Amino acid sequence: MAQSGHAPVGSEFEQLFEAVGGQVAEVAALLDVPPIEVTAVVADDFRGEVERARASSEESEDYGNTRYNTDRLGSLAVAQTTRLTRDASRCQIVFDRTRLNLLGDPLTSLKTTMFVAHEMAHPLFFRLRAASGAVEASDGPVHPVDFARAITRNAADEMRCDIVADVVLQRMASLSTPDGQSRPATIADAAFSDGLRISIGEVLDETIYPGWPDLVDKCLAQEVSLDHLWRTVIYQTAEMLNLLAYAQVPARSADIPGPLEAEYAEHPGTRLYLSSTWIRILDAAADTLIVPLDRFRDCENELVTVGEAALLNMWERVGLTFGPSHSNSFHIYVTKPAR
């Protein structure tokens, strides 16, 4: 795994990039990841730099004319990794300069190290996926089945990257204990003060319930279009699962329950839609998220198959079922949602 800086990159970040890159390269070697060239860009014009990377990618046609969206449910995008080649042998990571902070208190530096390590891990799994044949063609979703598999795949990658970031933090940083001893830092130390679990609660309240069933009822009353309903539910499902993925590894590192098992277990959005879906995905992932090249395809395919069924079942509870597809079209049937 080769890495390089690309102007404008500050010297402090270059040092961090090289140090983290060395640790991630060791993980790549353990997983038999084929060679990758990774370039980092720290950009003042974050959106513009991401769009330039996409335009230069072999997958540029897959992005169409849509602008890169930095808004996320419960958060903002602070970095983006783009495959410059379809086999992910060359990747570019763009970091938002306004969100990158190497100065200040130790916790800030710890968070930045976690954030850089997480993003630098993405090329590993892009490359493993391509080299193993887990994805044999363009993975641009068309049918709900494709979306369900892609959403599962992306959430799994966020957990994979956090697992790598946890390893990197434990190797690179330490914290003092109350008795004056030293211990390795973990992703739980870096992540738990960032309000992520609070954000999950806000998204549950503001988006999932009563948001989803209310939106379905509006569609049944012909107050919103079916296309709007479908696009909204797809986008929000993907964003919610990514949020849950971001919370999962820090919770596991601290040996505490995830937010859907703890503070939000009784939330209607959890009980009606998300809990069983997320549990099925986590059970399927188990200890098979981080596996070497010769196992990656089988483990990935098993996971996305479970995720496909889990998400289709969840959307059925939301009030959406799907008919057979013909070419690039399919039927959506809307019924009363579970409340």
PDB file of C-alpha atoms in Angstrom, residues 1-5 17-22 24-25 36-40 120:
ATOM      1  CA  MET A   1       0.000   0.000   0.000  1.00  0.00           C
ATOM      2  CA  ALA A   2       1.688   3.174  -1.206  1.00  0.00           C
ATOM      3  CA  GLN A   3       0.574   6.556   0.040  1.00  0.00           C
ATOM      4  CA  SER A   4       1.413  10.110  -0.890  1.00  0.00           C
ATOM      5  CA  GLY A   5       0.390  13.624  -0.018  1.00  0.00           C
ATOM      6  CA  PHE A  17      -0.777  10.483   7.120  1.00  0.00           C
ATOM      7  CA  GLU A  18       2.569   8.693   6.877  1.00  0.00           C
ATOM      8  CA  ALA A  19       2.316   7.296  10.410  1.00  0.00           C
ATOM      9  CA  VAL A  20      -1.270   6.099  10.030  1.00  0.00           C
ATOM     10  CA  GLY A  21      -0.540   4.846   6.509  1.00  0.00           C
ATOM     11  CA  GLY A  22       2.233   2.643   7.845  1.00  0.00           C
ATOM     12  CA  VAL A  24      -2.879   0.550   7.794  1.00  0.00           C
ATOM     13  CA  ALA A  25      -0.336  -0.973   5.407  1.00  0.00           C
ATOM     14  CA  ILE A  36      -2.983   0.103  -3.808  1.00  0.00           C
ATOM     15  CA  GLU A  37      -1.809   3.637  -4.473  1.00  0.00           C
ATOM     16  CA  VAL A  38      -3.572   6.069  -2.157  1.00  0.00           C
ATOM     17  CA  THR A  39      -3.368   9.851  -2.531  1.00  0.00           C
ATOM     18  CA  ALA A  40      -4.576  12.258   0.162  1.00  0.00           C
ATOM     19  CA  MET A 120      -7.450   5.331   4.989  1.00  0.00           C
TER      20      MET A 120
END
